[in-house]
């Protein structure tokens, strides 16, 4: 999806079938379920907010752990099933505050959304505001430390997740992450997505086609994961 100003998406209610069908990688590979099991009991209590809620897949997985479900996005992409369960608000996350009280949520999630924002640090401050002390902020973004991304940057000054043809804006170095997000939160866990073989198109010309292209076969390491998920706890 190419970069479109958030005001245009919201005003014209531009919809995307891709978003309606999208399921975050943290849900697909079981990472989010493990996070829920590690930090929350299945007691159907408390409230959770999903920032960039999309179809509602993350909240559906979280149903056994919470009793109240909220989601925000520019436009509602919720499935018919989730519309009846989720308190949805149309919010421009670049400029508009979340329509929720201070210290209300036990958990806030933001999967594959913060990198699309013009003002990602504003969202971080809003997540801090609406979370209870000790509440969890779970977010995923592209991993700029991927080995093949670094190699491509060395020769082109660009990286695949941040091109003219997509709508990714945020690039988090470790120090920027530390002095912004980690000023309000403790980092509990870092989870990398499994990795595909870098430069596979070139390598298979040498070794032959042994593994399917884009197959996630490499371990969850910093140099292999295309995306990274952070589990934060409000100080």
mmCIF file of C-alpha atoms in Angstrom:
data_model
loop_
_atom_site.group_PDB
_atom_site.id
_atom_site.type_symbol
_atom_site.label_atom_id
_atom_site.label_comp_id
_atom_site.label_asym_id
_atom_site.label_seq_id
_atom_site.Cartn_x
_atom_site.Cartn_y
_atom_site.Cartn_z
ATOM 1 C CA UNK A 1 0.000 0.000 0.000
ATOM 2 C CA UNK A 2 1.424 3.355 -1.029
ATOM 3 C CA UNK A 3 1.696 6.294 1.351
ATOM 4 C CA UNK A 4 -1.543 8.286 1.666
ATOM 5 C CA UNK A 5 -2.099 11.135 4.111
ATOM 6 C CA UNK A 6 -4.145 10.009 7.092
ATOM 7 C CA UNK A 7 -6.580 12.909 6.676
ATOM 8 C CA UNK A 8 -7.413 11.713 3.166
ATOM 9 C CA UNK A 9 -8.026 8.130 4.326
ATOM 10 C CA UNK A 10 -10.312 9.256 7.130
ATOM 11 C CA UNK A 11 -12.218 11.959 5.234
ATOM 12 C CA UNK A 12 -12.822 9.830 2.148
ATOM 13 C CA UNK A 13 -13.204 6.612 4.179
ATOM 14 C CA UNK A 14 -10.744 4.825 1.948
ATOM 15 C CA UNK A 15 -11.094 1.123 2.628
ATOM 16 C CA UNK A 16 -8.655 -1.674 1.948
ATOM 17 C CA UNK A 17 -9.548 -5.327 1.534
ATOM 18 C CA UNK A 18 -5.942 -6.149 2.431
ATOM 19 C CA UNK A 19 -6.405 -4.608 5.887
ATOM 20 C CA UNK A 20 -9.772 -6.323 6.354
ATOM 21 C CA UNK A 21 -8.105 -9.706 5.813
ATOM 22 C CA UNK A 22 -4.804 -8.925 7.525
ATOM 23 C CA UNK A 23 -3.762 -10.875 10.613
ATOM 24 C CA UNK A 24 -0.657 -9.657 12.500
ATOM 25 C CA UNK A 25 2.342 -11.968 12.380
ATOM 26 C CA UNK A 26 2.344 -12.022 16.184
ATOM 27 C CA UNK A 27 -1.064 -13.685 16.033
ATOM 28 C CA UNK A 28 -0.229 -16.026 13.140
ATOM 29 C CA UNK A 29 2.918 -17.500 14.677
ATOM 30 C CA UNK A 30 1.649 -17.747 18.268
ATOM 31 C CA UNK A 31 3.831 -14.953 19.701
ATOM 32 C CA UNK A 32 0.912 -12.891 21.021
ATOM 33 C CA UNK A 33 -0.729 -15.930 22.626
ATOM 34 C CA UNK A 34 2.529 -16.691 24.458
ATOM 35 C CA UNK A 35 2.708 -13.079 25.640
ATOM 36 C CA UNK A 36 -0.851 -13.272 26.962
ATOM 37 C CA UNK A 37 -0.108 -16.548 28.751
ATOM 38 C CA UNK A 38 3.072 -15.102 30.279
ATOM 39 C CA UNK A 39 1.639 -11.830 31.545
ATOM 40 C CA UNK A 40 -2.146 -12.303 31.894
ATOM 41 C CA UNK A 41 -4.372 -15.009 33.326
ATOM 42 C CA UNK A 42 -7.486 -16.301 31.570
ATOM 43 C CA UNK A 43 -9.920 -14.552 33.919
ATOM 44 C CA UNK A 44 -12.058 -12.482 31.524
ATOM 45 C CA UNK A 45 -11.268 -9.336 33.513
ATOM 46 C CA UNK A 46 -9.897 -5.930 32.640
ATOM 47 C CA UNK A 47 -9.783 -3.909 29.428
ATOM 48 C CA UNK A 48 -7.551 -4.099 26.351
ATOM 49 C CA UNK A 49 -7.095 -1.558 23.546
ATOM 50 C CA UNK A 50 -5.774 -2.438 20.087
ATOM 51 C CA UNK A 51 -4.306 0.559 18.251
ATOM 52 C CA UNK A 52 -4.718 0.041 14.512
ATOM 53 C CA UNK A 53 -7.267 -2.666 15.233
ATOM 54 C CA UNK A 54 -7.875 -3.665 11.607
ATOM 55 C CA UNK A 55 -10.136 -6.720 11.367
ATOM 56 C CA UNK A 56 -9.971 -7.340 15.121
ATOM 57 C CA UNK A 57 -7.877 -10.524 14.932
ATOM 58 C CA UNK A 58 -5.707 -9.566 17.917
ATOM 59 C CA UNK A 59 -8.704 -8.821 20.130
ATOM 60 C CA UNK A 60 -10.392 -12.065 19.117
ATOM 61 C CA UNK A 61 -7.358 -13.993 20.379
ATOM 62 C CA UNK A 62 -7.425 -11.967 23.621
ATOM 63 C CA UNK A 63 -11.078 -12.767 24.433
ATOM 64 C CA UNK A 64 -10.371 -15.328 27.222
ATOM 65 C CA UNK A 65 -8.096 -12.854 29.034
ATOM 66 C CA UNK A 66 -10.186 -9.645 29.161
ATOM 67 C CA UNK A 67 -13.774 -8.542 29.624
ATOM 68 C CA UNK A 68 -13.736 -5.238 27.720
ATOM 69 C CA UNK A 69 -12.390 -4.725 24.203
ATOM 70 C CA UNK A 70 -11.629 -1.462 22.435
ATOM 71 C CA UNK A 71 -10.079 -0.624 19.093
ATOM 72 C CA UNK A 72 -9.056 2.493 17.194
ATOM 73 C CA UNK A 73 -8.236 2.979 13.527
ATOM 74 C CA UNK A 74 -8.730 5.560 10.808
ATOM 75 C CA UNK A 75 -11.617 3.581 9.336
ATOM 76 C CA UNK A 76 -13.445 0.533 10.691
ATOM 77 C CA UNK A 77 -12.229 -2.690 9.088
ATOM 78 C CA UNK A 78 -13.725 -4.902 11.819
ATOM 79 C CA UNK A 79 -15.348 -8.164 10.826
ATOM 80 C CA UNK A 80 -19.082 -8.464 11.453
ATOM 81 C CA UNK A 81 -18.337 -10.794 14.382
ATOM 82 C CA UNK A 82 -15.987 -8.343 16.099
ATOM 83 C CA UNK A 83 -18.139 -5.242 15.518
ATOM 84 C CA UNK A 84 -20.544 -6.433 18.193
ATOM 85 C CA UNK A 85 -17.751 -7.041 20.714
ATOM 86 C CA UNK A 86 -15.402 -4.091 20.234
ATOM 87 C CA UNK A 87 -15.877 -0.479 21.287
ATOM 88 C CA UNK A 88 -14.536 1.135 18.119
ATOM 89 C CA UNK A 89 -13.430 4.749 17.618
ATOM 90 C CA UNK A 90 -12.244 6.363 14.390
ATOM 91 C CA UNK A 91 -9.069 8.219 15.391
ATOM 92 C CA UNK A 92 -6.277 9.861 13.418
ATOM 93 C CA UNK A 93 -3.410 8.525 15.485
ATOM 94 C CA UNK A 94 -1.050 11.182 14.171
ATOM 95 C CA UNK A 95 -2.887 14.093 15.788
ATOM 96 C CA UNK A 96 -5.949 13.032 17.793
ATOM 97 C CA UNK A 97 -5.903 11.831 21.379
ATOM 98 C CA UNK A 98 -7.308 8.445 22.252
ATOM 99 C CA UNK A 99 -10.940 8.813 23.453
ATOM 100 C CA UNK A 100 -10.265 6.934 26.676
ATOM 101 C CA UNK A 101 -9.714 7.831 30.315
ATOM 102 C CA UNK A 102 -6.344 7.955 32.019
ATOM 103 C CA UNK A 103 -5.123 4.734 33.622
ATOM 104 C CA UNK A 104 -7.951 2.646 32.160
ATOM 105 C CA UNK A 105 -6.357 -0.295 30.318
ATOM 106 C CA UNK A 106 -4.409 -3.338 31.479
ATOM 107 C CA UNK A 107 -2.923 -3.778 28.012
ATOM 108 C CA UNK A 108 -2.505 -1.752 24.826
ATOM 109 C CA UNK A 109 -1.360 -3.409 21.596
ATOM 110 C CA UNK A 110 -0.142 -1.901 18.333
ATOM 111 C CA UNK A 111 0.832 -4.495 15.747
ATOM 112 C CA UNK A 112 2.203 -3.335 12.402
ATOM 113 C CA UNK A 113 0.828 0.184 12.773
ATOM 114 C CA UNK A 114 3.290 2.556 14.459
ATOM 115 C CA UNK A 115 5.681 2.486 11.496
ATOM 116 C CA UNK A 116 2.891 3.997 9.352
ATOM 117 C CA UNK A 117 2.448 7.086 11.520
ATOM 118 C CA UNK A 118 3.785 10.582 11.017
ATOM 119 C CA UNK A 119 3.878 11.117 14.777
ATOM 120 C CA UNK A 120 4.749 7.745 16.384
ATOM 121 C CA UNK A 121 5.925 9.324 19.608
ATOM 122 C CA UNK A 122 2.552 10.987 20.183
ATOM 123 C CA UNK A 123 0.939 7.536 20.131
ATOM 124 C CA UNK A 124 3.501 6.303 22.639
ATOM 125 C CA UNK A 125 2.569 9.140 25.018
ATOM 126 C CA UNK A 126 -1.129 8.374 24.561
ATOM 127 C CA UNK A 127 -0.551 4.681 25.281
ATOM 128 C CA UNK A 128 1.275 5.724 28.442
ATOM 129 C CA UNK A 129 -1.637 7.933 29.481
ATOM 130 C CA UNK A 130 -4.404 5.358 29.080
ATOM 131 C CA UNK A 131 -2.482 2.442 30.614
ATOM 132 C CA UNK A 132 -2.647 1.646 34.301
ATOM 133 C CA UNK A 133 0.637 1.607 36.185
ATOM 134 C CA UNK A 134 2.167 -1.779 35.525
ATOM 135 C CA UNK A 135 0.051 -2.182 32.379
ATOM 136 C CA UNK A 136 1.519 -3.663 29.223
ATOM 137 C CA UNK A 137 2.226 -2.006 25.875
ATOM 138 C CA UNK A 138 2.883 -4.644 23.201
ATOM 139 C CA UNK A 139 3.962 -3.350 19.794
ATOM 140 C CA UNK A 140 5.563 -4.658 16.642
ATOM 141 C CA UNK A 141 7.510 -2.738 13.990
ATOM 142 C CA UNK A 142 9.886 -3.577 11.121
ATOM 143 C CA UNK A 143 13.292 -4.734 12.330
ATOM 144 C CA UNK A 144 15.991 -2.375 10.990
ATOM 145 C CA UNK A 145 18.765 -4.661 12.263
ATOM 146 C CA UNK A 146 18.050 -7.429 9.724
ATOM 147 C CA UNK A 147 21.298 -8.540 8.077
ATOM 148 C CA UNK A 148 20.140 -8.161 4.465
ATOM 149 C CA UNK A 149 18.626 -4.733 5.238
ATOM 150 C CA UNK A 150 21.988 -3.532 6.541
ATOM 151 C CA UNK A 151 23.794 -4.832 3.470
ATOM 152 C CA UNK A 152 21.333 -3.155 1.126
ATOM 153 C CA UNK A 153 21.621 0.109 3.065
ATOM 154 C CA UNK A 154 25.407 -0.024 2.727
ATOM 155 C CA UNK A 155 25.143 0.090 -1.065
ATOM 156 C CA UNK A 156 21.905 2.001 -1.699
ATOM 157 C CA UNK A 157 21.197 4.112 1.424
ATOM 158 C CA UNK A 158 17.734 2.516 1.496
ATOM 159 C CA UNK A 159 16.116 -0.495 3.181
ATOM 160 C CA UNK A 160 13.271 -2.711 1.871
ATOM 161 C CA UNK A 161 10.717 -1.860 4.623
ATOM 162 C CA UNK A 162 11.078 1.880 3.913
ATOM 163 C CA UNK A 163 10.649 2.525 0.204
ATOM 164 C CA UNK A 164 8.717 4.985 -1.948
ATOM 165 C CA UNK A 165 6.251 2.227 -2.776
ATOM 166 C CA UNK A 166 5.071 1.526 0.782
ATOM 167 C CA UNK A 167 3.663 3.606 3.632
ATOM 168 C CA UNK A 168 6.291 2.958 6.312
ATOM 169 C CA UNK A 169 7.808 6.043 7.948
ATOM 170 C CA UNK A 170 9.181 5.221 11.405
ATOM 171 C CA UNK A 171 12.772 3.991 11.632
ATOM 172 C CA UNK A 172 13.748 3.198 15.232
ATOM 173 C CA UNK A 173 17.409 3.013 16.161
ATOM 174 C CA UNK A 174 18.172 1.462 19.543
ATOM 175 C CA UNK A 175 19.086 4.797 21.125
ATOM 176 C CA UNK A 176 15.980 6.567 19.804
ATOM 177 C CA UNK A 177 13.847 3.712 21.136
ATOM 178 C CA UNK A 178 15.589 3.943 24.510
ATOM 179 C CA UNK A 179 15.206 7.696 24.961
ATOM 180 C CA UNK A 180 11.554 7.776 23.859
ATOM 181 C CA UNK A 181 9.601 4.575 24.446
ATOM 182 C CA UNK A 182 11.777 3.250 27.251
ATOM 183 C CA UNK A 183 11.585 6.529 29.142
ATOM 184 C CA UNK A 184 8.063 5.528 30.205
ATOM 185 C CA UNK A 185 8.317 1.746 30.051
ATOM 186 C CA UNK A 186 10.501 -1.161 31.113
ATOM 187 C CA UNK A 187 11.413 -3.546 28.314
ATOM 188 C CA UNK A 188 10.367 -7.044 29.422
ATOM 189 C CA UNK A 189 10.831 -9.020 26.251
ATOM 190 C CA UNK A 190 11.993 -8.699 22.636
ATOM 191 C CA UNK A 191 10.570 -11.190 20.143
ATOM 192 C CA UNK A 192 11.795 -11.433 16.564
ATOM 193 C CA UNK A 193 9.804 -12.918 13.738
ATOM 194 C CA UNK A 194 11.278 -16.047 12.188
ATOM 195 C CA UNK A 195 13.372 -15.220 9.120
ATOM 196 C CA UNK A 196 13.369 -16.146 5.458
ATOM 197 C CA UNK A 197 16.679 -16.809 3.712
ATOM 198 C CA UNK A 198 18.177 -13.454 2.603
ATOM 199 C CA UNK A 199 18.923 -13.000 -1.113
ATOM 200 C CA UNK A 200 17.149 -16.309 -1.815
ATOM 201 C CA UNK A 201 16.538 -15.399 -5.457
ATOM 202 C CA UNK A 202 20.274 -15.208 -6.037
ATOM 203 C CA UNK A 203 21.240 -18.119 -3.790
ATOM 204 C CA UNK A 204 18.912 -20.621 -5.436
ATOM 205 C CA UNK A 205 20.666 -20.016 -8.749
ATOM 206 C CA UNK A 206 23.784 -21.409 -7.087
ATOM 207 C CA UNK A 207 22.379 -24.141 -4.833
ATOM 208 C CA UNK A 208 19.105 -25.021 -6.558
ATOM 209 C CA UNK A 209 15.579 -24.697 -5.190
ATOM 210 C CA UNK A 210 15.639 -26.673 -1.945
ATOM 211 C CA UNK A 211 13.429 -24.522 0.300
ATOM 212 C CA UNK A 212 10.374 -22.567 -0.815
ATOM 213 C CA UNK A 213 10.892 -18.875 -1.401
ATOM 214 C CA UNK A 214 9.995 -16.745 1.669
ATOM 215 C CA UNK A 215 9.707 -19.828 3.898
ATOM 216 C CA UNK A 216 10.260 -18.745 7.515
ATOM 217 C CA UNK A 217 13.012 -21.200 8.432
ATOM 218 C CA UNK A 218 15.659 -19.069 10.147
ATOM 219 C CA UNK A 219 15.701 -18.637 13.965
ATOM 220 C CA UNK A 220 14.188 -15.690 15.843
ATOM 221 C CA UNK A 221 17.385 -13.671 15.907
ATOM 222 C CA UNK A 222 17.976 -9.971 15.481
ATOM 223 C CA UNK A 223 19.821 -10.466 12.182
ATOM 224 C CA UNK A 224 17.128 -12.654 10.598
ATOM 225 C CA UNK A 225 13.720 -11.388 11.764
ATOM 226 C CA UNK A 226 11.968 -9.058 9.338
ATOM 227 C CA UNK A 227 9.850 -7.706 12.198
ATOM 228 C CA UNK A 228 10.293 -7.299 15.947
ATOM 229 C CA UNK A 229 7.814 -7.236 18.832
ATOM 230 C CA UNK A 230 8.488 -5.437 22.123
ATOM 231 C CA UNK A 231 6.705 -6.210 25.379
ATOM 232 C CA UNK A 232 6.794 -3.108 27.596
ATOM 233 C CA UNK A 233 5.457 -2.469 31.100
ATOM 234 C CA UNK A 234 4.488 1.020 32.268
ATOM 235 C CA UNK A 235 6.742 2.293 35.051
#
